[in-house]
């Protein structure tokens, strides 16, 4: 009995308290193993990422840089975030009692950063796989790539690049599982339990958001490609299904215009769309202006007066020819090349980058019409087909993507355009410095270099005054020998209409149509050659001076200013005007050609050019 009594305490391990302690110890052990697995696998994962970014990417230089950018995407950003994450994760080991609690808080702290970098990588993953498939169609290139990868990562095996590229996707999807494993081995009454629950839920949300972002990108990519199709490819895609969709959209749009159904308003998107429109307009206008500037620069470089016989002896002419020859050989061509590389090419790239978002904005309108139609049906019937539900989701995905990314796009585009304009100004400044440096020696040898600036200005004004007087004299002499204006006959039966216009507006307002005009717009007139009109206003409502508002005596509207010439009334016609009667001879009214438009060149520039020509 005594032995039995002495053995009884040893059997206490089988009591409920003993079993609870054993269960708690096992739970703690499994929890520590799960934490160790998280930290160890994170270190191995980061090592693999760094191997891809530093070793493998540097050895694949035979691939185009564009391919490398697609294959490795934003792997550098992923490494940066995961390096900080691993460092903080390892720091939790020093707080053993609160390690699990700290790990939960750490995941919550890094939630947004993990989502930010991994959604970009995951969105470009499919495009990277397409590149891998193209490499497999080139056996020699594939063997070279495979050799590089097997040398660095033997465990990659025949999968090669695919094995490496999928690793970040696997890691972000494994975080919720690792957290769930730690959570399962944590006492529900522990203070770390709710923190781990929130962390696991947060990482599941991260993966869901990444999948949604990837889906939006796929939708955007699909419709961006459609916008880049040629006319023949677009025609080949037309079938009864597409015609039916376009007809339905047109019907929905007409009903909205008629006020039969309400139009969906989205003020946030409308504001972003307007901003994108103005950014695109700024880029287009700047591109057009730079194109004209380059064309003028090209014409300037072709003009080489220093190579011609100027028939002006010695002095400043020799210095001018020497200086211009030097500038034409190096300074100006270098400036043109830098302008094309640093201004023109970036402008073209920016315009091309904006074309995709513009196509998406246009496509959003089509999808919005589909969405509104489905919403109407859902309210009326209560159910929709699978295809209609997909159309609904497509609009929501496209709209969400545009609302999320248009602010960043507009901001980046404006910053890009601003940098291009700053570069253009810097190039102009550099050219001016080069010209002044090269001209410094020649300027000292000019006859007027000793004059002060006011004295030199006075000298220039005197020369310009003299040459201007000579030019006016030449113009007066030239006008004396001008051929008489051509007389364009009036249309049959137009005399009475001309007299009515003459009596109402006076001779200085009458113009004759020089060629047939076919009106294209609502307020545009269709007129025949020879018809007489009265000028009401020399511009349209938008300030466009190339469209004039005229009165034909029966209708008023706009016509191209270039197809009108002033109609000259001979002195004898004034009597006819007072009598307000049709003339006996139509030859009393003759057109006077309007003076040719003069380019808008600053006066000083014109006078300097004239002075240089006369000298």
Coordinates of C-alpha atoms in Angstrom, one line a residue:
X1 CA 0.0 0.0 0.0
X2 CA 2.9 2.3 0.8
X3 CA 4.4 1.7 -2.6
X4 CA 1.1 2.5 -4.1
X5 CA 0.8 5.6 -2.0
X6 CA 4.3 6.8 -3.1
X7 CA 3.5 6.2 -6.8
X8 CA 0.2 8.1 -6.6
X9 CA 1.8 11.6 -7.0
X10 CA 3.6 10.5 -10.1
X11 CA 0.3 9.6 -11.8
X12 CA -0.7 13.3 -11.5
X13 CA 0.5 13.8 -15.1
X14 CA -2.6 12.1 -16.2
X15 CA -4.9 14.6 -14.4
X16 CA -6.8 17.4 -16.2
X17 CA -4.3 20.0 -15.0
X18 CA -1.3 18.0 -16.3
X19 CA -3.0 17.3 -19.6
X20 CA -3.7 21.1 -19.9
X21 CA -0.1 21.9 -19.3
X22 CA 1.1 19.4 -21.9
X23 CA -1.5 20.8 -24.4
X24 CA -0.3 24.3 -23.7
X25 CA 3.3 23.3 -24.1
X26 CA 2.6 21.6 -27.4
X27 CA 0.6 24.7 -28.6
X28 CA 3.5 27.0 -27.7
X29 CA 6.0 24.6 -29.4
X30 CA 4.0 24.6 -32.6
X31 CA 3.6 28.3 -32.4
X32 CA 7.3 28.8 -32.1
X33 CA 7.9 26.5 -35.1
X34 CA 5.3 28.4 -37.2
X35 CA 7.1 31.7 -36.3
X36 CA 10.5 30.2 -37.1
X37 CA 9.1 29.0 -40.4
X38 CA 7.8 32.5 -41.2
X39 CA 11.2 34.1 -40.5
X40 CA 13.4 31.5 -42.1
X41 CA 11.3 31.3 -45.3
X42 CA 11.3 35.1 -45.5
X43 CA 15.1 35.2 -45.4
X44 CA 15.3 32.5 -48.1
X45 CA 12.8 34.4 -50.2
X46 CA 14.6 37.7 -49.9
X47 CA 17.9 36.0 -50.8
X48 CA 16.3 34.6 -54.0
X49 CA 14.9 38.0 -55.0
X50 CA 18.4 39.6 -54.5
X51 CA 19.9 36.8 -56.6
X52 CA 17.4 37.5 -59.4
X53 CA 17.9 41.3 -59.3
X54 CA 21.7 41.4 -59.0
X55 CA 23.2 38.2 -60.6
X56 CA 20.7 36.8 -63.1
X57 CA 19.4 40.2 -64.5
X58 CA 23.0 41.4 -65.0
X59 CA 23.8 38.3 -67.0
X60 CA 20.8 38.6 -69.3
X61 CA 22.2 41.7 -71.0
X62 CA 21.7 40.0 -74.4
X63 CA 18.0 40.7 -73.9
X64 CA 16.6 44.2 -74.8
X65 CA 16.3 46.5 -71.9
X66 CA 12.5 46.7 -72.5
X67 CA 12.3 42.9 -72.0
X68 CA 14.3 43.1 -68.8
X69 CA 11.9 45.8 -67.5
X70 CA 8.9 43.6 -68.2
X71 CA 10.5 40.4 -66.9
X72 CA 11.7 41.8 -63.5
X73 CA 9.1 44.6 -63.3
X74 CA 9.4 46.5 -60.0
X75 CA 11.5 43.7 -58.3
X76 CA 13.8 46.4 -56.8
X77 CA 10.8 47.9 -55.0
X78 CA 9.7 44.5 -53.7
X79 CA 13.2 43.9 -52.4
X80 CA 13.3 47.2 -50.6
X81 CA 10.0 46.6 -48.8
X82 CA 10.7 43.0 -47.9
X83 CA 14.2 43.9 -46.7
X84 CA 12.7 46.3 -44.1
X85 CA 10.0 43.7 -43.3
X86 CA 12.5 41.0 -42.7
X87 CA 14.7 43.3 -40.5
X88 CA 11.7 44.2 -38.3
X89 CA 10.6 40.6 -38.3
X90 CA 13.9 39.4 -36.9
X91 CA 13.8 42.2 -34.3
X92 CA 10.7 40.6 -32.8
X93 CA 12.9 37.7 -31.6
X94 CA 14.3 39.9 -28.9
X95 CA 10.8 40.3 -27.4
X96 CA 10.0 36.6 -27.0
X97 CA 7.1 37.0 -24.7
X98 CA 5.4 39.5 -27.1
X99 CA 6.9 38.1 -30.3
X100 CA 3.6 36.8 -31.8
X101 CA 1.8 40.1 -30.8
X102 CA 4.6 42.1 -32.5
X103 CA 4.4 39.9 -35.7
X104 CA 0.7 40.6 -36.0
X105 CA 1.2 44.4 -35.6
X106 CA 4.1 44.2 -38.1
X107 CA 1.9 42.7 -40.8
X108 CA -0.7 45.4 -40.2
X109 CA 2.0 48.1 -40.4
X110 CA 3.3 46.8 -43.8
X111 CA -0.1 46.0 -45.3
X112 CA -0.3 49.1 -47.6
X113 CA 3.4 48.8 -48.7
X114 CA 3.1 45.1 -49.5
X115 CA -0.1 45.8 -51.5
X116 CA 1.5 48.7 -53.3
X117 CA 4.6 46.9 -54.6
X118 CA 3.1 43.4 -55.2
X119 CA 0.1 44.6 -57.2
X120 CA 2.4 46.2 -59.8
X121 CA 4.5 43.0 -60.0
X122 CA 1.5 40.7 -60.3
X123 CA -0.1 42.9 -62.9
X124 CA 2.9 42.6 -65.2
X125 CA 3.4 38.8 -64.5
X126 CA 1.3 37.6 -67.5
X127 CA 3.1 39.9 -69.9
X128 CA 6.4 38.5 -68.6
X129 CA 5.2 34.9 -69.2
X130 CA 4.4 35.9 -72.8
X131 CA 8.0 37.0 -73.2
X132 CA 9.2 33.7 -71.8
X133 CA 7.1 31.8 -74.3
X134 CA 8.7 33.8 -77.2
X135 CA 12.2 32.9 -75.9
X136 CA 11.3 29.2 -76.0
X137 CA 10.6 29.5 -79.7
X138 CA 14.3 30.5 -80.2
X139 CA 16.3 27.4 -79.1
X140 CA 19.7 29.0 -79.1
X141 CA 18.5 32.0 -76.9
X142 CA 16.5 29.6 -74.7
X143 CA 19.6 27.4 -74.0
X144 CA 21.7 30.5 -73.2
X145 CA 19.0 31.8 -70.7
X146 CA 18.6 28.3 -69.2
X147 CA 22.4 28.0 -68.7
X148 CA 22.6 31.3 -66.8
X149 CA 19.7 30.4 -64.5
X150 CA 20.8 26.9 -63.8
X151 CA 24.3 28.2 -62.9
X152 CA 22.8 30.7 -60.4
X153 CA 19.8 28.7 -59.1
X154 CA 20.2 24.9 -59.7
X155 CA 16.9 24.1 -58.1
X156 CA 15.1 26.1 -60.9
X157 CA 15.3 23.0 -63.2
X158 CA 13.8 23.1 -66.6
X159 CA 11.3 25.7 -65.6
X160 CA 14.0 28.3 -65.7
X161 CA 12.7 31.9 -65.9
X162 CA 9.2 30.8 -65.0
X163 CA 10.4 29.3 -61.7
X164 CA 11.9 32.6 -60.7
X165 CA 9.2 34.9 -61.9
X166 CA 6.4 33.2 -60.0
X167 CA 8.2 33.3 -56.6
X168 CA 6.9 36.8 -55.5
X169 CA 3.3 35.7 -56.4
X170 CA 3.7 32.6 -54.3
X171 CA 5.1 34.5 -51.4
X172 CA 2.3 37.1 -51.2
X173 CA -0.3 34.4 -51.3
X174 CA 1.4 32.4 -48.6
X175 CA 1.5 35.2 -46.0
X176 CA -2.2 34.6 -44.9
X177 CA -1.5 30.9 -44.6
X178 CA 1.6 31.4 -42.4
X179 CA -0.4 33.8 -40.2
X180 CA -3.2 31.4 -40.0
X181 CA -0.8 28.6 -38.9
X182 CA 0.5 30.9 -36.1
X183 CA -3.1 31.8 -35.2
X184 CA -4.2 28.2 -34.9
X185 CA -1.4 27.6 -32.4
X186 CA -2.2 30.6 -30.3
X187 CA -4.4 30.5 -27.2
X188 CA -7.7 32.3 -28.1
X189 CA -7.6 34.0 -24.7
X190 CA -4.1 35.5 -25.4
X191 CA -3.8 39.2 -26.1
X192 CA -2.0 38.4 -29.5
X193 CA -5.0 36.4 -30.8
X194 CA -7.2 39.3 -32.0
X195 CA -4.1 41.1 -33.5
X196 CA -3.2 38.0 -35.5
X197 CA -6.8 37.7 -36.6
X198 CA -6.8 41.2 -38.0
X199 CA -3.4 40.6 -39.6
X200 CA -4.6 37.4 -41.3
X201 CA -7.7 39.2 -42.5
X202 CA -5.6 42.2 -43.7
X203 CA -3.4 39.9 -45.8
X204 CA -6.4 38.2 -47.3
X205 CA -7.7 41.7 -48.3
X206 CA -4.3 42.5 -49.8
X207 CA -4.5 39.4 -52.0
X208 CA -8.1 40.2 -53.0
X209 CA -7.1 43.8 -53.9
X210 CA -4.1 42.6 -55.9
X211 CA -6.4 40.2 -57.9
X212 CA -8.9 43.0 -58.5
X213 CA -6.1 45.4 -59.6
X214 CA -4.8 42.7 -61.9
X215 CA -8.2 42.2 -63.4
X216 CA -8.6 45.9 -64.0
X217 CA -5.2 46.0 -65.7
X218 CA -6.2 43.1 -68.0
X219 CA -9.4 45.0 -69.0
X220 CA -7.4 48.2 -69.6
X221 CA -4.8 46.2 -71.6
X222 CA -7.6 44.6 -73.7
X223 CA -9.2 47.9 -74.7
X224 CA -5.8 49.7 -75.2
X225 CA -4.9 47.1 -77.8
X226 CA -8.2 47.6 -79.5
X227 CA -7.5 51.3 -79.8
X228 CA -4.3 50.5 -81.6
X229 CA -5.9 48.4 -84.3
X230 CA -5.7 49.4 -88.0
X231 CA -8.9 50.2 -89.9
X232 CA -8.7 46.8 -91.7
X233 CA -8.4 45.0 -88.4
X234 CA -11.3 46.9 -86.9
X235 CA -13.5 46.0 -89.9
X236 CA -12.5 42.4 -89.6
X237 CA -13.8 42.4 -86.0
X238 CA -17.3 43.6 -87.0
X239 CA -20.0 40.9 -86.7
X240 CA -23.7 40.7 -85.7
X241 CA -22.8 40.7 -82.0
X242 CA -20.7 43.9 -82.2
X243 CA -23.4 45.6 -84.4
X244 CA -26.0 44.6 -81.9
X245 CA -24.0 46.1 -79.0
X246 CA -23.3 49.4 -80.9
X247 CA -27.0 49.7 -81.8
X248 CA -28.1 49.2 -78.2
X249 CA -25.5 51.8 -77.0
X250 CA -26.7 54.3 -79.7
X251 CA -30.3 53.7 -78.5
X252 CA -29.4 54.3 -74.9
X253 CA -27.5 57.5 -75.8
X254 CA -30.4 58.8 -77.8
X255 CA -32.8 58.2 -75.0
X256 CA -30.5 60.1 -72.7
X257 CA -30.2 63.0 -75.1
X258 CA -34.0 63.1 -75.3
X259 CA -34.4 63.1 -71.6
X260 CA -36.2 59.8 -71.5
X261 CA -33.7 58.2 -69.1
X262 CA -31.4 59.8 -66.6
X263 CA -27.7 60.1 -67.3
X264 CA -25.2 58.7 -64.7
X265 CA -23.2 61.5 -63.2
X266 CA -19.7 61.1 -61.8
X267 CA -18.3 64.5 -60.9
X268 CA -15.0 63.0 -59.7
X269 CA -14.4 61.2 -63.0
X270 CA -15.6 64.2 -65.0
X271 CA -13.0 66.4 -63.3
X272 CA -10.2 63.9 -63.9
X273 CA -11.3 63.5 -67.6
X274 CA -11.2 67.3 -68.1
X275 CA -7.8 67.5 -66.6
X276 CA -6.5 64.7 -68.9
X277 CA -8.0 66.5 -71.8
X278 CA -6.2 69.7 -71.0
X279 CA -2.9 67.9 -70.3
X280 CA -3.2 66.1 -73.7
X281 CA -4.0 69.4 -75.4
X282 CA -1.0 71.0 -73.9
X283 CA 1.2 68.1 -75.0
X284 CA -0.2 68.2 -78.6
X285 CA 0.2 71.9 -78.9
X286 CA 3.8 71.8 -77.6
X287 CA 4.6 69.0 -79.9
X288 CA 3.2 70.9 -82.9
X289 CA 5.1 74.0 -82.0
X290 CA 8.4 72.1 -81.5
X291 CA 7.8 70.4 -84.9
X292 CA 7.4 73.8 -86.6
X293 CA 10.5 75.1 -84.7
X294 CA 12.6 72.1 -85.9
X295 CA 11.3 72.6 -89.5
X296 CA 12.4 76.3 -89.3
X297 CA 15.7 75.3 -87.8
X298 CA 16.3 72.9 -90.7
X299 CA 15.5 75.6 -93.2
X300 CA 17.9 78.0 -91.4
X301 CA 20.7 75.4 -91.5
X302 CA 20.2 75.0 -95.2
X303 CA 20.6 78.7 -95.8
X304 CA 24.3 79.5 -95.9
X305 CA 24.9 83.1 -97.1
X306 CA 28.6 82.9 -96.0
X307 CA 29.3 80.4 -98.8
X308 CA 27.9 82.9 -101.5
X309 CA 29.7 85.8 -103.1
X310 CA 28.3 88.7 -101.2
X311 CA 30.2 91.2 -103.4
X312 CA 31.0 93.3 -100.3
X313 CA 34.8 93.9 -99.8
X314 CA 36.6 92.9 -96.5
X315 CA 35.8 94.2 -93.1
X316 CA 32.9 92.8 -91.0
X317 CA 31.7 90.6 -93.9
X318 CA 34.8 88.4 -93.6
X319 CA 34.4 88.1 -89.9
X320 CA 30.7 87.3 -90.3
X321 CA 31.4 84.6 -92.9
X322 CA 34.1 83.1 -90.6
X323 CA 31.8 83.1 -87.6
X324 CA 28.8 81.7 -89.4
X325 CA 30.9 79.0 -91.0
X326 CA 32.1 78.0 -87.5
X327 CA 28.5 78.0 -86.1
X328 CA 27.0 76.1 -89.1
X329 CA 29.6 73.4 -88.8
X330 CA 29.3 72.6 -85.1
X331 CA 27.2 74.8 -82.8
X332 CA 23.9 74.8 -84.7
X333 CA 23.9 71.1 -85.8
X334 CA 24.8 70.1 -82.2
X335 CA 21.9 72.2 -80.9
X336 CA 19.5 70.6 -83.4
X337 CA 20.6 67.1 -82.4
X338 CA 20.2 67.8 -78.7
X339 CA 16.8 69.4 -79.4
X340 CA 15.6 66.2 -81.1
X341 CA 17.0 63.9 -78.5
X342 CA 16.1 65.8 -75.3
X343 CA 12.9 67.6 -76.4
X344 CA 11.3 66.1 -79.5
X345 CA 11.7 62.4 -78.7
X346 CA 10.4 62.8 -75.1
X347 CA 7.5 64.8 -76.4
X348 CA 6.6 62.0 -78.8
X349 CA 6.9 59.4 -76.1
X350 CA 4.7 61.5 -73.8
X351 CA 2.0 61.9 -76.5
X352 CA 2.1 58.1 -77.1
X353 CA 1.9 57.4 -73.4
X354 CA -1.3 59.5 -73.2
X355 CA -3.0 57.8 -76.1
X356 CA -3.7 54.6 -74.1
X357 CA -5.5 56.4 -71.3
X358 CA -7.5 58.5 -73.8
X359 CA -8.6 55.3 -75.5
X360 CA -9.7 53.9 -72.1
X361 CA -11.7 57.1 -71.4
X362 CA -13.5 56.7 -74.7
X363 CA -14.1 53.0 -74.0
X364 CA -15.5 53.9 -70.6
X365 CA -18.3 55.8 -72.2
X366 CA -19.3 52.7 -74.2
X367 CA -19.2 50.5 -71.1
X368 CA -21.1 53.2 -69.1
X369 CA -24.0 52.9 -71.6
X370 CA -23.9 49.1 -71.2
X371 CA -23.9 49.5 -67.4
X372 CA -26.8 51.9 -67.4
X373 CA -28.9 49.6 -69.6
X374 CA -28.2 46.6 -67.4
X375 CA -29.1 48.7 -64.3
X376 CA -32.4 49.6 -65.9
X377 CA -33.1 45.9 -66.6
X378 CA -32.1 45.0 -63.1
X379 CA -34.6 47.4 -61.7
X380 CA -37.4 46.3 -64.0
X381 CA -36.9 42.5 -64.1
X382 CA -34.7 41.9 -61.0
X383 CA -32.2 39.6 -62.8
X384 CA -29.7 39.8 -65.6
X385 CA -27.8 37.3 -67.8
X386 CA -24.2 36.2 -67.2
X387 CA -23.1 38.3 -70.1
X388 CA -24.9 41.4 -68.8
X389 CA -23.4 40.9 -65.4
X390 CA -19.9 40.7 -67.0
X391 CA -20.6 44.0 -68.8
X392 CA -21.6 45.5 -65.5
X393 CA -18.4 44.3 -63.8
X394 CA -16.3 45.5 -66.7
X395 CA -17.5 49.0 -66.4
X396 CA -17.0 49.0 -62.7
X397 CA -13.4 47.7 -63.1
X398 CA -12.6 50.2 -65.8
X399 CA -14.1 53.2 -63.9
X400 CA -12.4 52.2 -60.7
X401 CA -9.0 51.9 -62.5
X402 CA -9.4 55.3 -64.2
X403 CA -10.5 57.1 -61.0
X404 CA -7.6 55.6 -59.1
X405 CA -4.8 56.2 -61.6
X406 CA -5.8 59.3 -63.6
X407 CA -4.7 61.7 -60.8
X408 CA -1.2 60.2 -60.8
X409 CA -1.2 60.1 -64.6
X410 CA -2.1 63.8 -64.9
X411 CA 0.4 64.8 -62.3
X412 CA 3.2 62.7 -63.9
X413 CA 2.4 64.0 -67.4
X414 CA 2.5 67.6 -66.2
X415 CA 5.8 67.1 -64.5
X416 CA 7.2 65.3 -67.6
X417 CA 6.0 68.2 -69.8
X418 CA 7.4 70.8 -67.4
X419 CA 10.8 69.0 -67.5
X420 CA 10.8 69.0 -71.3
X421 CA 10.1 72.7 -71.4
X422 CA 12.8 73.4 -68.8
X423 CA 15.2 71.4 -71.0
X424 CA 14.2 73.4 -74.1
X425 CA 14.9 76.7 -72.2
X426 CA 18.3 75.3 -71.1
X427 CA 19.2 74.3 -74.6
X428 CA 18.4 77.8 -75.8
X429 CA 20.5 79.3 -73.1
X430 CA 23.4 77.0 -73.9
X431 CA 23.2 77.9 -77.6
X432 CA 23.3 81.6 -76.7
X433 CA 26.4 81.1 -74.5
X434 CA 28.2 79.2 -77.3
X435 CA 27.4 81.8 -79.9
X436 CA 28.6 84.6 -77.7
X437 CA 31.8 82.8 -76.8
X438 CA 32.6 82.1 -80.4
X439 CA 31.6 85.6 -81.5
X440 CA 33.6 87.3 -78.7
X441 CA 36.8 87.7 -80.8
X442 CA 34.9 88.8 -83.9
X443 CA 32.8 91.4 -82.0
X444 CA 36.0 93.2 -80.8
X445 CA 37.0 93.8 -84.4
X446 CA 33.7 95.3 -85.6
X447 CA 33.9 99.1 -86.4
X448 CA 31.2 100.0 -83.9
X449 CA 32.5 97.9 -80.9
X450 CA 33.7 101.1 -79.1
X451 CA 30.3 102.7 -79.0
X452 CA 28.2 102.6 -75.9
X453 CA 24.9 100.8 -75.9
X454 CA 22.7 104.0 -76.2
X455 CA 25.0 105.4 -79.0
X456 CA 24.8 102.1 -80.8
X457 CA 21.0 102.0 -80.4
X458 CA 20.8 105.5 -81.9
X459 CA 23.0 104.5 -84.8
X460 CA 20.8 101.4 -85.5
X461 CA 17.6 103.6 -85.4
X462 CA 19.1 106.0 -87.9
X463 CA 20.1 103.2 -90.2
X464 CA 16.7 101.6 -89.9
X465 CA 15.0 105.0 -90.6
X466 CA 17.0 105.5 -93.8
X467 CA 16.4 102.0 -95.0
X468 CA 12.7 102.2 -94.1
X469 CA 12.4 105.4 -96.2
X470 CA 14.1 103.6 -99.1
X471 CA 11.8 100.6 -98.8
X472 CA 8.7 102.8 -98.8
X473 CA 9.9 104.6 -101.9
X474 CA 10.5 101.3 -103.6
X475 CA 7.0 100.2 -102.6
X476 CA 5.4 103.3 -104.0
X477 CA 7.3 102.9 -107.3
X478 CA 6.4 99.3 -107.5
X479 CA 2.7 100.0 -107.0
X480 CA 2.7 102.4 -109.9
X481 CA 3.5 99.6 -112.3
X482 CA 1.2 97.0 -110.8
X483 CA -1.1 95.4 -113.4
X484 CA -4.8 96.5 -113.3
X485 CA -7.0 94.4 -111.1
X486 CA -8.8 91.5 -112.8
X487 CA -12.5 92.0 -113.4
X488 CA -14.7 89.1 -112.4
X489 CA -18.1 89.2 -113.9
X490 CA -21.2 89.2 -111.8
X491 CA -23.6 86.3 -111.8
X492 CA -26.6 86.7 -114.1
X493 CA -29.4 88.7 -112.3
X494 CA -27.2 89.7 -109.4
X495 CA -27.2 93.5 -110.1
X496 CA -30.3 94.2 -107.9
X497 CA -28.9 92.2 -105.0
X498 CA -25.6 94.0 -105.2
X499 CA -27.3 97.4 -105.2
X500 CA -29.3 96.4 -102.1
X501 CA -26.1 95.4 -100.3
X502 CA -24.3 98.5 -101.5
X503 CA -27.1 100.8 -100.2
X504 CA -27.2 99.0 -96.9
X505 CA -23.6 98.5 -96.0
X506 CA -21.5 100.8 -98.3
X507 CA -18.8 99.9 -100.8
X508 CA -16.1 99.2 -98.2
X509 CA -18.0 96.1 -96.9
X510 CA -18.6 94.4 -100.2
X511 CA -16.6 91.3 -101.1
X512 CA -16.8 88.8 -104.1
X513 CA -16.5 85.1 -103.8
X514 CA -13.4 83.9 -105.8
X515 CA -14.3 80.2 -105.9
X516 CA -17.2 77.9 -105.1
X517 CA -17.9 77.5 -101.4
X518 CA -19.6 74.4 -100.0
X519 CA -20.8 74.9 -96.4
X520 CA -20.0 72.0 -94.1
X521 CA -21.3 73.3 -90.8
X522 CA -24.7 74.4 -89.6
X523 CA -24.0 78.1 -89.9
X524 CA -21.8 77.8 -93.0
X525 CA -23.0 79.2 -96.3
X526 CA -22.8 77.5 -99.7
X527 CA -21.9 80.2 -102.4
X528 CA -21.0 80.3 -106.0
X529 CA -18.0 81.8 -107.5
X530 CA -18.6 85.5 -108.4
X531 CA -21.4 86.0 -105.8
X532 CA -21.3 89.4 -103.9
X533 CA -21.6 89.4 -100.1
X534 CA -21.4 92.1 -97.4
X535 CA -19.0 91.6 -94.5
X536 CA -20.6 91.7 -91.0
X537 CA -17.7 90.6 -88.9
X538 CA -14.2 89.5 -89.7
X539 CA -14.1 86.6 -87.2
X540 CA -16.5 83.9 -85.8
X541 CA -17.8 83.6 -82.2
X542 CA -14.6 81.8 -81.2
X543 CA -12.4 84.6 -82.4
X544 CA -11.2 82.6 -85.5
X545 CA -10.3 85.3 -88.1
X546 CA -10.3 82.7 -91.0
X547 CA -14.1 82.5 -90.9
X548 CA -16.1 85.7 -91.7
X549 CA -19.7 86.4 -91.0
X550 CA -21.3 87.7 -94.2
X551 CA -24.7 88.7 -95.5
X552 CA -25.8 87.6 -99.0
X553 CA -28.8 89.8 -99.0
X554 CA -31.0 86.9 -98.1
X555 CA -29.0 84.7 -95.7
X556 CA -26.3 85.3 -93.1
X557 CA -23.6 82.8 -92.2
X558 CA -19.9 82.0 -92.2
X559 CA -17.5 81.6 -95.1
X560 CA -13.7 81.1 -95.4
X561 CA -12.0 84.4 -95.5
X562 CA -9.4 83.2 -98.0
X563 CA -12.2 82.8 -100.7
X564 CA -13.2 86.5 -100.6
X565 CA -11.7 89.5 -102.3
X566 CA -12.7 93.1 -101.8
X567 CA -15.2 94.4 -104.4
X568 CA -14.2 97.8 -105.7
X569 CA -16.9 100.3 -106.7
X570 CA -15.8 102.8 -109.3
X571 CA -16.6 106.5 -108.5
X572 CA -19.5 106.7 -111.0
X573 CA -21.2 104.0 -109.0
X574 CA -21.9 106.4 -106.0
X575 CA -24.7 108.1 -108.0
X576 CA -26.2 104.7 -108.7
X577 CA -26.0 104.0 -105.0
X578 CA -28.0 107.1 -104.1
X579 CA -30.7 106.3 -106.6
X580 CA -30.8 102.7 -105.3
X581 CA -31.4 101.4 -108.8
X582 CA -29.8 98.6 -110.7
X583 CA -26.9 99.8 -113.0
X584 CA -27.4 99.7 -116.7
X585 CA -23.9 98.2 -117.2
X586 CA -22.6 95.6 -114.9
X587 CA -19.1 96.5 -115.7
X588 CA -19.3 99.6 -113.4
X589 CA -18.8 97.2 -110.5
X590 CA -15.3 95.6 -110.5
X591 CA -13.6 93.5 -107.8
X592 CA -10.4 94.7 -106.3
X593 CA -8.1 92.0 -105.1
X594 CA -7.6 92.1 -101.3
X595 CA -4.0 92.7 -100.2
X596 CA -2.0 89.5 -99.5
X597 CA -1.8 88.7 -95.8
X598 CA 1.4 89.9 -94.2
X599 CA 3.1 87.5 -91.7
X600 CA 3.1 88.7 -88.1
X601 CA 6.8 89.6 -87.8
X602 CA 7.9 92.1 -85.2
X603 CA 8.7 95.5 -86.7
X604 CA 12.2 95.7 -85.4
X605 CA 13.0 92.3 -87.0
X606 CA 11.6 93.3 -90.4
X607 CA 13.6 96.6 -90.3
X608 CA 16.8 94.9 -89.3
X609 CA 16.3 92.3 -92.0
X610 CA 15.8 95.2 -94.5
X611 CA 18.8 97.1 -93.3
X612 CA 20.9 94.0 -93.6
X613 CA 19.7 93.3 -97.1
X614 CA 20.4 96.9 -98.3
X615 CA 23.8 97.1 -96.7

